PDB file of C-alpha atoms in Angstrom:
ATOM      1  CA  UNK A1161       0.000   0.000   0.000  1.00 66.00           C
ATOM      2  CA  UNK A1162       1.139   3.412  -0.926  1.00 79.00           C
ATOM      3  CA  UNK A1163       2.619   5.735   1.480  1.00 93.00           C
ATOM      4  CA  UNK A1164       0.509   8.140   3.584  1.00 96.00           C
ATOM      5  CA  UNK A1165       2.345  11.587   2.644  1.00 97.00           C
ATOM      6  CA  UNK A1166      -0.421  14.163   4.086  1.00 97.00           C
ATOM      7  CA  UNK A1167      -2.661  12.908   7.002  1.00 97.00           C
ATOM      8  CA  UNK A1168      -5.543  15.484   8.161  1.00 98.00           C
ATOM      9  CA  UNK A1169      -7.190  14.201  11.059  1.00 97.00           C
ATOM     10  CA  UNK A1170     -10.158  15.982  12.640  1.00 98.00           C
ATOM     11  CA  UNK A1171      -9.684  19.014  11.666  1.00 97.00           C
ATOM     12  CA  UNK A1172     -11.420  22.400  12.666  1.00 97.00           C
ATOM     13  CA  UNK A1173     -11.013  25.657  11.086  1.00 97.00           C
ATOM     14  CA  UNK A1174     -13.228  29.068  11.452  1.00 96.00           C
ATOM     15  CA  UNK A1175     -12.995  32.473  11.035  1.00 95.00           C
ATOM     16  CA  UNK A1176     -14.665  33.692  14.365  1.00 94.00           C
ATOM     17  CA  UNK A1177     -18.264  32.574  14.409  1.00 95.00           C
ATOM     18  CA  UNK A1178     -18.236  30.986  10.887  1.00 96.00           C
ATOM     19  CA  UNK A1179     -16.936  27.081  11.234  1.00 97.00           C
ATOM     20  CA  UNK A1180     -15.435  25.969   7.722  1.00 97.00           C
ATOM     21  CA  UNK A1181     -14.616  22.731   8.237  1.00 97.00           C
ATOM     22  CA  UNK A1182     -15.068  20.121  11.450  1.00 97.00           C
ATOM     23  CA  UNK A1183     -13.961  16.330  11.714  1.00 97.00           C
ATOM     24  CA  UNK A1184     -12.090  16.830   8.660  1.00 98.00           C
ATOM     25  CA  UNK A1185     -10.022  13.164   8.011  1.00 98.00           C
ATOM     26  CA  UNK A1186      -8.682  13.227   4.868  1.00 97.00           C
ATOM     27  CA  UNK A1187      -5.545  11.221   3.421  1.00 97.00           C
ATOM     28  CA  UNK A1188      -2.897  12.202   0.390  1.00 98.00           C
ATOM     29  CA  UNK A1189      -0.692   9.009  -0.322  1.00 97.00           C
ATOM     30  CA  UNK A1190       2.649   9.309  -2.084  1.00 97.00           C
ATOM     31  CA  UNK A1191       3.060   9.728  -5.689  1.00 96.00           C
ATOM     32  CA  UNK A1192      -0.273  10.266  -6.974  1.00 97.00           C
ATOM     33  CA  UNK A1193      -2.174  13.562  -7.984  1.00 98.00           C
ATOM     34  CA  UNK A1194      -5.744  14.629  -5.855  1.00 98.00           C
ATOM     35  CA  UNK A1195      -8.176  17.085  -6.519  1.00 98.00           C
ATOM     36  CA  UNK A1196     -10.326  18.473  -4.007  1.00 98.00           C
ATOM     37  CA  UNK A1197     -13.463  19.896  -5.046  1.00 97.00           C
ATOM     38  CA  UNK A1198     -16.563  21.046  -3.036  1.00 95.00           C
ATOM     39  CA  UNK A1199     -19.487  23.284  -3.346  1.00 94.00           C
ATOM     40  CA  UNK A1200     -18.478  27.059  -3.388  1.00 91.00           C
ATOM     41  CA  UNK A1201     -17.690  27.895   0.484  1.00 91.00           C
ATOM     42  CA  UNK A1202     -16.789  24.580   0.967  1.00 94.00           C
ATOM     43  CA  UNK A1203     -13.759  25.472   2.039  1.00 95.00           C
ATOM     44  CA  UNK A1204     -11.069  23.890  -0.384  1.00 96.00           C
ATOM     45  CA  UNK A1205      -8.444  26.400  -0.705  1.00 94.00           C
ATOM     46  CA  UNK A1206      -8.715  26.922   3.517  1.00 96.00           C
ATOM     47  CA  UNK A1207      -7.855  22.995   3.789  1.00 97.00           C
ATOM     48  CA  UNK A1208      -4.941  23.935   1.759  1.00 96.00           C
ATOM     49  CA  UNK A1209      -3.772  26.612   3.849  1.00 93.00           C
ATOM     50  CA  UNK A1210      -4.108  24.939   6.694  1.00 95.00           C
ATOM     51  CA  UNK A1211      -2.360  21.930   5.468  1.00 95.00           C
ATOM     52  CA  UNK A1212       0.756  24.400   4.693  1.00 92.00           C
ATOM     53  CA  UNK A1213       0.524  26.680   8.251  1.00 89.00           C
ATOM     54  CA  UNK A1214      -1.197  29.704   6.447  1.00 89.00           C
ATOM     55  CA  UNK A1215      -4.335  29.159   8.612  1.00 92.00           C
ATOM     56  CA  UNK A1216      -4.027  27.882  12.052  1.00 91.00           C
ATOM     57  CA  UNK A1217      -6.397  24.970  12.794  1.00 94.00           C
ATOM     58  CA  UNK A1218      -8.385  25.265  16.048  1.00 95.00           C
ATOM     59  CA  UNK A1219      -8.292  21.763  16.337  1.00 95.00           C
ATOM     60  CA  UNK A1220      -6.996  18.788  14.950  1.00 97.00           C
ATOM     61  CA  UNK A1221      -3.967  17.398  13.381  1.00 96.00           C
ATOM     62  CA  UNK A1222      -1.844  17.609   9.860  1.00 96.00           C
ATOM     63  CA  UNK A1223       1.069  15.498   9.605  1.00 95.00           C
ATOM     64  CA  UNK A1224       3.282  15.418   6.313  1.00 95.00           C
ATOM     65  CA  UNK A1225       5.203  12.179   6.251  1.00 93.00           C
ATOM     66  CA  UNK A1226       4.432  11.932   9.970  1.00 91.00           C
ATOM     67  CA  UNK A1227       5.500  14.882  11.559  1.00 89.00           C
ATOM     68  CA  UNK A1228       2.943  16.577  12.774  1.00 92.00           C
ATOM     69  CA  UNK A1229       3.435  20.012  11.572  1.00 90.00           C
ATOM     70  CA  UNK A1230       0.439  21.619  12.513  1.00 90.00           C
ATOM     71  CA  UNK A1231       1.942  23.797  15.808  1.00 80.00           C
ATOM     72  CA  UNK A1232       5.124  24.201  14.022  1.00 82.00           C
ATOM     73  CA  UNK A1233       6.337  28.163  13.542  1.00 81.00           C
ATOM     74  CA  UNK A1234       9.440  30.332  12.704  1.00 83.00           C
ATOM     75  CA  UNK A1235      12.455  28.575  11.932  1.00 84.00           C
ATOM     76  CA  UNK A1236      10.909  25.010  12.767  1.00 86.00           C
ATOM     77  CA  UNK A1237       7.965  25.958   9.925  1.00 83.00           C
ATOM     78  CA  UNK A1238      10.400  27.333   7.483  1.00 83.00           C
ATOM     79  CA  UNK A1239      12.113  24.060   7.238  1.00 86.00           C
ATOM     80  CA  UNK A1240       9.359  22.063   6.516  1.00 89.00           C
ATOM     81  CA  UNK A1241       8.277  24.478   4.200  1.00 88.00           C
ATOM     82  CA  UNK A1242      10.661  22.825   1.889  1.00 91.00           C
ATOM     83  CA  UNK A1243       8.811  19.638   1.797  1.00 95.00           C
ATOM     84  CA  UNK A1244       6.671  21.628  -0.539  1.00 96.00           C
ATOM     85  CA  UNK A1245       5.698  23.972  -3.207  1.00 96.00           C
ATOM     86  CA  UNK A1246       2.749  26.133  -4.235  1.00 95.00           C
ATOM     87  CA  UNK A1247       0.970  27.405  -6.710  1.00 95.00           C
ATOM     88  CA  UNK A1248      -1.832  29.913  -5.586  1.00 89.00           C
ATOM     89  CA  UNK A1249      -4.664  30.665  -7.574  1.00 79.00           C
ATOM     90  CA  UNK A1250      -3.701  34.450  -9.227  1.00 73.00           C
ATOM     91  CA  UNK A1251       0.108  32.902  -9.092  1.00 68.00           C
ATOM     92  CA  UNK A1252       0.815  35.847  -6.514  1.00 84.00           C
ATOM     93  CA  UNK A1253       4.246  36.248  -8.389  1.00 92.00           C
ATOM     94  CA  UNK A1254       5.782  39.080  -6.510  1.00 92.00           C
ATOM     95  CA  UNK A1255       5.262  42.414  -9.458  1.00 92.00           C
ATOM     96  CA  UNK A1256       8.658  44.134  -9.077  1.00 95.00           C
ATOM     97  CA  UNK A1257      10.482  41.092  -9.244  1.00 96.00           C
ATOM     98  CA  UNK A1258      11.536  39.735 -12.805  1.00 97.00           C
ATOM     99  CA  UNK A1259      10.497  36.185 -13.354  1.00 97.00           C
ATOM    100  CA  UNK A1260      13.537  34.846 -12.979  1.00 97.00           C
ATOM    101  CA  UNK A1261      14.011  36.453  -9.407  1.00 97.00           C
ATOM    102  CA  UNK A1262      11.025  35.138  -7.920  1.00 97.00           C
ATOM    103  CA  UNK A1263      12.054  31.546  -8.851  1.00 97.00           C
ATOM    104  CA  UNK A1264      15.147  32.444  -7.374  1.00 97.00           C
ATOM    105  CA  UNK A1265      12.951  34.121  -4.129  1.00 95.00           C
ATOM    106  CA  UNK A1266      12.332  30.353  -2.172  1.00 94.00           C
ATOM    107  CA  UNK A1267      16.099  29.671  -2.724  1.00 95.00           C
ATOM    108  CA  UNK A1268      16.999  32.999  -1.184  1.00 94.00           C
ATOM    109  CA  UNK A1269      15.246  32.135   2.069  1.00 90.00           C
ATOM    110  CA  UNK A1270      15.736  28.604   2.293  1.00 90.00           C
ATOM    111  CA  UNK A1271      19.409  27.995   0.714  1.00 91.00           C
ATOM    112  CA  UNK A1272      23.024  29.540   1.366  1.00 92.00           C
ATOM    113  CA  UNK A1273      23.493  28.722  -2.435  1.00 94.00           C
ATOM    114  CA  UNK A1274      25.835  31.156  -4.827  1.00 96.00           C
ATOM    115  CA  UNK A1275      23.645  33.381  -7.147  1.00 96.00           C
ATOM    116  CA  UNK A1276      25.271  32.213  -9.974  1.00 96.00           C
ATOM    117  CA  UNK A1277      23.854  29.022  -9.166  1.00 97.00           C
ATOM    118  CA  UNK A1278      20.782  30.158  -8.023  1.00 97.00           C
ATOM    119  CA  UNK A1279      20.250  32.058 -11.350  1.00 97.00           C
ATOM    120  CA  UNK A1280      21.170  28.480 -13.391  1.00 97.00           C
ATOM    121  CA  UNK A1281      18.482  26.798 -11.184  1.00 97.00           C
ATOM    122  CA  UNK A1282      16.318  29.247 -11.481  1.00 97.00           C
ATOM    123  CA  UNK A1283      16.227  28.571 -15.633  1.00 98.00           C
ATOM    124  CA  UNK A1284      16.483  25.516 -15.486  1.00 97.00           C
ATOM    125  CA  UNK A1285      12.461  25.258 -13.607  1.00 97.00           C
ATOM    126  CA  UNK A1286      11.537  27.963 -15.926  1.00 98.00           C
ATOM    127  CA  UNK A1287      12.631  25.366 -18.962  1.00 97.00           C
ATOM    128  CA  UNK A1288      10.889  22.813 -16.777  1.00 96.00           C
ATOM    129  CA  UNK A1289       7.645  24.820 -16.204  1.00 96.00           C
ATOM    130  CA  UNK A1290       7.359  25.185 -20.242  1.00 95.00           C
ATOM    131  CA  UNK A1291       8.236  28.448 -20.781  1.00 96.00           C
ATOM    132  CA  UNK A1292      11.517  29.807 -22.463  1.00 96.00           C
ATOM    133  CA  UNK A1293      14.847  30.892 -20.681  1.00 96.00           C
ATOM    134  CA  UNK A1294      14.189  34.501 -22.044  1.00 96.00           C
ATOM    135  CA  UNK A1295      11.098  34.943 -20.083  1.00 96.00           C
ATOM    136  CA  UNK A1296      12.963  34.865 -16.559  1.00 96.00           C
ATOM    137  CA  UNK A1297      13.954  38.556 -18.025  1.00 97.00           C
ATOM    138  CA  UNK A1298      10.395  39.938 -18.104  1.00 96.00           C
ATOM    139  CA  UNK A1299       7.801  40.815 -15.121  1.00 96.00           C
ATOM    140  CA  UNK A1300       4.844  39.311 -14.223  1.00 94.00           C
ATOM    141  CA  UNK A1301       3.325  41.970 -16.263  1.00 93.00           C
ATOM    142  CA  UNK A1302       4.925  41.231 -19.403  1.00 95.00           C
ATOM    143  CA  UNK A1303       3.199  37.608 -19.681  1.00 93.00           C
ATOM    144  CA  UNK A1304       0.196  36.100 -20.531  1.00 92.00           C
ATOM    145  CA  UNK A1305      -2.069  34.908 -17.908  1.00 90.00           C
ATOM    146  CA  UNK A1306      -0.841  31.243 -19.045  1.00 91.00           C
ATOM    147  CA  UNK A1307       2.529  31.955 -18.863  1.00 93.00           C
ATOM    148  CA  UNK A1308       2.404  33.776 -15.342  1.00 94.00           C
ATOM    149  CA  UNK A1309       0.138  30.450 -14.093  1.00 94.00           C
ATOM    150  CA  UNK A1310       3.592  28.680 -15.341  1.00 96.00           C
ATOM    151  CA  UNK A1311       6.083  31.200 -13.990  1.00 96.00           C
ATOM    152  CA  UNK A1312       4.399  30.484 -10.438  1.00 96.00           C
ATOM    153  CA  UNK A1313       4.467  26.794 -10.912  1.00 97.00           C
ATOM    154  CA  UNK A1314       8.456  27.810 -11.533  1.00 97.00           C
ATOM    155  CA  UNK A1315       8.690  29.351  -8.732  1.00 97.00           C
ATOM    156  CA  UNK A1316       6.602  26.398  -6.703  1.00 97.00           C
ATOM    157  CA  UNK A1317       9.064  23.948  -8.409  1.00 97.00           C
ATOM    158  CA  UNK A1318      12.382  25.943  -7.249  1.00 96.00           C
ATOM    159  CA  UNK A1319      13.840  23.721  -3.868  1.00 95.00           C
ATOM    160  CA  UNK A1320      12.518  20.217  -5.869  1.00 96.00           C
ATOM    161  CA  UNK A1321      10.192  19.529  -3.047  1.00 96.00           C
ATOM    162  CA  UNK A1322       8.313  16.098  -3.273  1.00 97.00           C
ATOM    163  CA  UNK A1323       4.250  18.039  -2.568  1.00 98.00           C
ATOM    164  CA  UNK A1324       3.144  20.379  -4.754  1.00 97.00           C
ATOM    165  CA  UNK A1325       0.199  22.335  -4.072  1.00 97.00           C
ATOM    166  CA  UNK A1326      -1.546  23.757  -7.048  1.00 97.00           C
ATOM    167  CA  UNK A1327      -4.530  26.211  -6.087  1.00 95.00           C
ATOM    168  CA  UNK A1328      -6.977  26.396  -9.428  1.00 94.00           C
ATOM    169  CA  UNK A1329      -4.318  26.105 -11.523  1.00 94.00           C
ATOM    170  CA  UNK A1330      -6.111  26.091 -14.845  1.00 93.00           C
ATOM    171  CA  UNK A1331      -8.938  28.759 -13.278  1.00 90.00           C
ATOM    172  CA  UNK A1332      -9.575  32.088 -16.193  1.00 89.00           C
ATOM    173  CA  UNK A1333      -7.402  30.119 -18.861  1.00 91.00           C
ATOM    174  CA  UNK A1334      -8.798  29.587 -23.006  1.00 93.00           C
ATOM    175  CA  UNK A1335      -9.489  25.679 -23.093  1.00 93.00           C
ATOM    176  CA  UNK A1336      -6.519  25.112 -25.152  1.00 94.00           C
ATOM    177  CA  UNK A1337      -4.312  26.742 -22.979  1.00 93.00           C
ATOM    178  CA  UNK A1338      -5.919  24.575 -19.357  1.00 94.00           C
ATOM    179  CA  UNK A1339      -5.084  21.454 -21.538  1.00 95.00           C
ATOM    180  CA  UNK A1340      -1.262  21.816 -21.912  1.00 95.00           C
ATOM    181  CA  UNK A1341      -1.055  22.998 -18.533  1.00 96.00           C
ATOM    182  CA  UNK A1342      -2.800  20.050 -17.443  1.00 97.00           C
ATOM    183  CA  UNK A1343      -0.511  17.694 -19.026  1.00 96.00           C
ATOM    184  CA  UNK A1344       2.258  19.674 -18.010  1.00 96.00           C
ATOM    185  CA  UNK A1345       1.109  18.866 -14.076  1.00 97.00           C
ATOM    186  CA  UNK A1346       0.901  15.097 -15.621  1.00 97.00           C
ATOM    187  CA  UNK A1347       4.368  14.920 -17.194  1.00 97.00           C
ATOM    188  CA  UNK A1348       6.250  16.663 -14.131  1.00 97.00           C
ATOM    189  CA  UNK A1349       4.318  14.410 -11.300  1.00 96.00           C
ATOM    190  CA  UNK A1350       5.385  11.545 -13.370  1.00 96.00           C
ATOM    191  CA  UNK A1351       9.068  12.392 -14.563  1.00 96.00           C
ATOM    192  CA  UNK A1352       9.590  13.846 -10.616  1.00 96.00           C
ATOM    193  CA  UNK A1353       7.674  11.612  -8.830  1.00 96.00           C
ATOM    194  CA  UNK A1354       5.779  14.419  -7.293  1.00 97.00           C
ATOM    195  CA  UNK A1355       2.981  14.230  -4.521  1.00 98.00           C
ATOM    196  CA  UNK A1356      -0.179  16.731  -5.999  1.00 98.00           C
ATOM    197  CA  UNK A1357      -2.685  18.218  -3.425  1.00 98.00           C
ATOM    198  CA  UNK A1358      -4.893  20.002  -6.711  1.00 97.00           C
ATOM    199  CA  UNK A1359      -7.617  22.700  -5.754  1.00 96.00           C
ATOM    200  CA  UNK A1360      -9.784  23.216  -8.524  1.00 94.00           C
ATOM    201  CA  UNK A1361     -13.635  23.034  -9.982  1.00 91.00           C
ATOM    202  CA  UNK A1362     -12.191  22.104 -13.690  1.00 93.00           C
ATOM    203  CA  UNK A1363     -14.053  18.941 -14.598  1.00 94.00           C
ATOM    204  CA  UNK A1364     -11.033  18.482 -17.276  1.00 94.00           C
ATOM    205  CA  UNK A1365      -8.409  18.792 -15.430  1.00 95.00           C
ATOM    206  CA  UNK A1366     -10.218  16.571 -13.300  1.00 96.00           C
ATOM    207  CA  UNK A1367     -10.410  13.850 -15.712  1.00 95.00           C
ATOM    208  CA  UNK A1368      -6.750  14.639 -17.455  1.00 95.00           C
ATOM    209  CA  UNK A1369      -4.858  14.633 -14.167  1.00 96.00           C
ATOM    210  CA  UNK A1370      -6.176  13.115 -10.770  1.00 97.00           C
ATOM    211  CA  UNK A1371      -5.837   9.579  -9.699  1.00 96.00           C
ATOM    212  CA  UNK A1372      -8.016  10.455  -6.885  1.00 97.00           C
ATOM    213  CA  UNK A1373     -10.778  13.083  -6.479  1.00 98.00           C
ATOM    214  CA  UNK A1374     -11.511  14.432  -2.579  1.00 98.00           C
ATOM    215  CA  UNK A1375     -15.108  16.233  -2.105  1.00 97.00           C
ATOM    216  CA  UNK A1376     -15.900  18.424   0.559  1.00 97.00           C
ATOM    217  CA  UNK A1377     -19.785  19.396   2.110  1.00 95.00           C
ATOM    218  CA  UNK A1378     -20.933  19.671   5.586  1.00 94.00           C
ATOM    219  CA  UNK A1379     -17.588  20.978   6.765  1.00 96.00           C
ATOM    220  CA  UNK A1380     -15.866  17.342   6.204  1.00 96.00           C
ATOM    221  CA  UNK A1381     -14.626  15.118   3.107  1.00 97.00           C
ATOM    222  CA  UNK A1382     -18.066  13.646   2.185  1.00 96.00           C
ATOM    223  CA  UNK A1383     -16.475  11.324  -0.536  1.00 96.00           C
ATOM    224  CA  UNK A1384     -12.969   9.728  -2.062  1.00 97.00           C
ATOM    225  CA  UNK A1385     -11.730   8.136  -4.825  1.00 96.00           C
ATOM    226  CA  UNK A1386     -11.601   8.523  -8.852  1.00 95.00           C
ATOM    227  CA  UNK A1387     -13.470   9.782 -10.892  1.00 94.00           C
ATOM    228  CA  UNK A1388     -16.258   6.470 -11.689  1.00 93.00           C
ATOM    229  CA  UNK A1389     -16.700   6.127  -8.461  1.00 95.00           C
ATOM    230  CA  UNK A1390     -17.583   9.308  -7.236  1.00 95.00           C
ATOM    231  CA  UNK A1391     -19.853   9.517 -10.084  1.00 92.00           C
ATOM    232  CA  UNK A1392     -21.473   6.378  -8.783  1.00 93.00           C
ATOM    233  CA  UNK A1393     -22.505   7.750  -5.226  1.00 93.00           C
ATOM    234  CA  UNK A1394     -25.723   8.621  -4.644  1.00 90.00           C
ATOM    235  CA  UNK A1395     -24.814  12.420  -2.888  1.00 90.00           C
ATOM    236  CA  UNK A1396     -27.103  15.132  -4.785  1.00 91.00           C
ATOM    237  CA  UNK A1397     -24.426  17.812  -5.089  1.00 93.00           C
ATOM    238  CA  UNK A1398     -22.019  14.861  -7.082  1.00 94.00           C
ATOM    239  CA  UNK A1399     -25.038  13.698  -8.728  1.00 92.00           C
ATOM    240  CA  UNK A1400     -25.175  17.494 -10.276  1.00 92.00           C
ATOM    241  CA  UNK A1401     -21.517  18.198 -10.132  1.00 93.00           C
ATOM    242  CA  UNK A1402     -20.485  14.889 -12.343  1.00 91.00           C
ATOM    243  CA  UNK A1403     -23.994  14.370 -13.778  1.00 85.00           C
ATOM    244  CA  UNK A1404     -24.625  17.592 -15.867  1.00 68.00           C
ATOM    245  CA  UNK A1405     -23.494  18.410 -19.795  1.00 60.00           C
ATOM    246  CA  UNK A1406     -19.975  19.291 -18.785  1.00 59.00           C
ATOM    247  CA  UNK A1407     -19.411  16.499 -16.551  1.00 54.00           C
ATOM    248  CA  UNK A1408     -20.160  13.767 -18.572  1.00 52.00           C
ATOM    249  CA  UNK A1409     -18.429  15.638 -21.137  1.00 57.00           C
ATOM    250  CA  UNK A1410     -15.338  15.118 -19.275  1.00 56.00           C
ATOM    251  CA  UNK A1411     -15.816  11.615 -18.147  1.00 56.00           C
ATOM    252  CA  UNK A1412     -16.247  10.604 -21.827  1.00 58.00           C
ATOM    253  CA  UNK A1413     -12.936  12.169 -22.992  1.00 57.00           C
ATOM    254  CA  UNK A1414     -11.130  10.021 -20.297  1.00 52.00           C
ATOM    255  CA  UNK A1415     -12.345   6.665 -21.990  1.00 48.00           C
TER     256      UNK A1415
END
């Protein structure tokens, strides 16, 4: 059996009065690629920051290859920061850095490394993210909104961690331009090995990428596992979720 690399276990998070989630249990094994989806105010990109120690949990555990990580802070959290990347939603590239330099921005922090090297690193994820040496030159204002969506997956990329964490990653791009990013995810979990915690509501990148599909409702994980199978369960918002035009859409381009 695979590896447990993320293990949430009754989780609680609120913002004062409002509760968001409660008895969250939720598992990411090693190696394969999950999306979480959920009804709008679900609470899917909270679980993420909590997972990463953006949002403190009032209760509850989250362990990442069994260290429990969830009290951690300063110096303590900045190490196991390593252990992963991410890639938030609008990319949240920093604007008066060049492409290149916020690549280079994790390996500042986290590394004693030369900036010679840094800069060759630094390229070398930019080539990796799809996206030509030359951009690391321009700002985030100079690209396209696909190409700044890769230039934060760079930058996610930069200290090789083994999780990524990709916040709507294909969310405002043309449906030609979601695709190859899609596969992109596909080819680098595969050719890196990579552990993928995936936020998004894309029903094809759904169906192009995840081995495993997570939905939230009623503050908890309400259902696991691919795609068939959580097609399968009789839960009315997965019935209208999966069930509708676009969902069987994508279901059909899978087989």
């Amino acid at each position: 059996m695979a590896k447990v690399a993320i293990k949430v276990r009754d989780l609680r998070t609120s913002y004062g009065a409002h509760v968001v989630h409660e008895h969250l249990d939720m598992d990411v094994y090693e190696g394969e690629i999950v999306g979480v989806i959920g009804p709008s105010g679900s609470g899917k990109s909270v679980l993420l920051r909590a997972i990463v120690g953006l949002k403190k949990p009032d209760h509850g555990t989250v362990e990442v290859y069994g260290e429990d990580v969830t009290g951690l802070e300063g110096d303590e959290l900045r190490e196991v920061q390593t252990l992963w990347g991410i890639m938030f939603q609008d990319g949240a590239l920093f604007s008066n850095l060049t492409v290149r330099e916020n690549v280079m921005a994790p390996m500042r922090e986290h590394t004693d490394l030369s900036k010679p090297f840094m800069r060759q690193l630094a390229d070398q994820k930019i080539r990796m993210a799809g996206l030509e040496t030359a951009a690391g030159d321009k700002f985030p204002s100079d690209l396209s909104g696909g190409m700044r969506k890769r230039a934060a997956l760079a930058r996610a990329l930069a200290l090789d961690p083994p999780i990524l964490f990709l916040d709507e990653p294909t969310a405002g791009l043309d449906p030609i331009t979601a695709g190859a990013f899609d596969k992109l995810v596909r080819d680098l979990q595969q050719s890196l090995s990579l552990t993928v915690f995936l936020v998004t509501h894309d029903l094809d990148t759904l169906a192009a990428t995840c081995d495993r599909i997570v939905a939230l409702g009623d503050k908890r994980v309400v259902a696991a596992g691919t795609m068939d199978e959580l097609r399968a369960m009789d839960q009315p918002w997965l019935q209208e979720y999966f069930g509708g035009p676009r969902g069987r859409a994508a279901a059909a381009g899978v087989k």
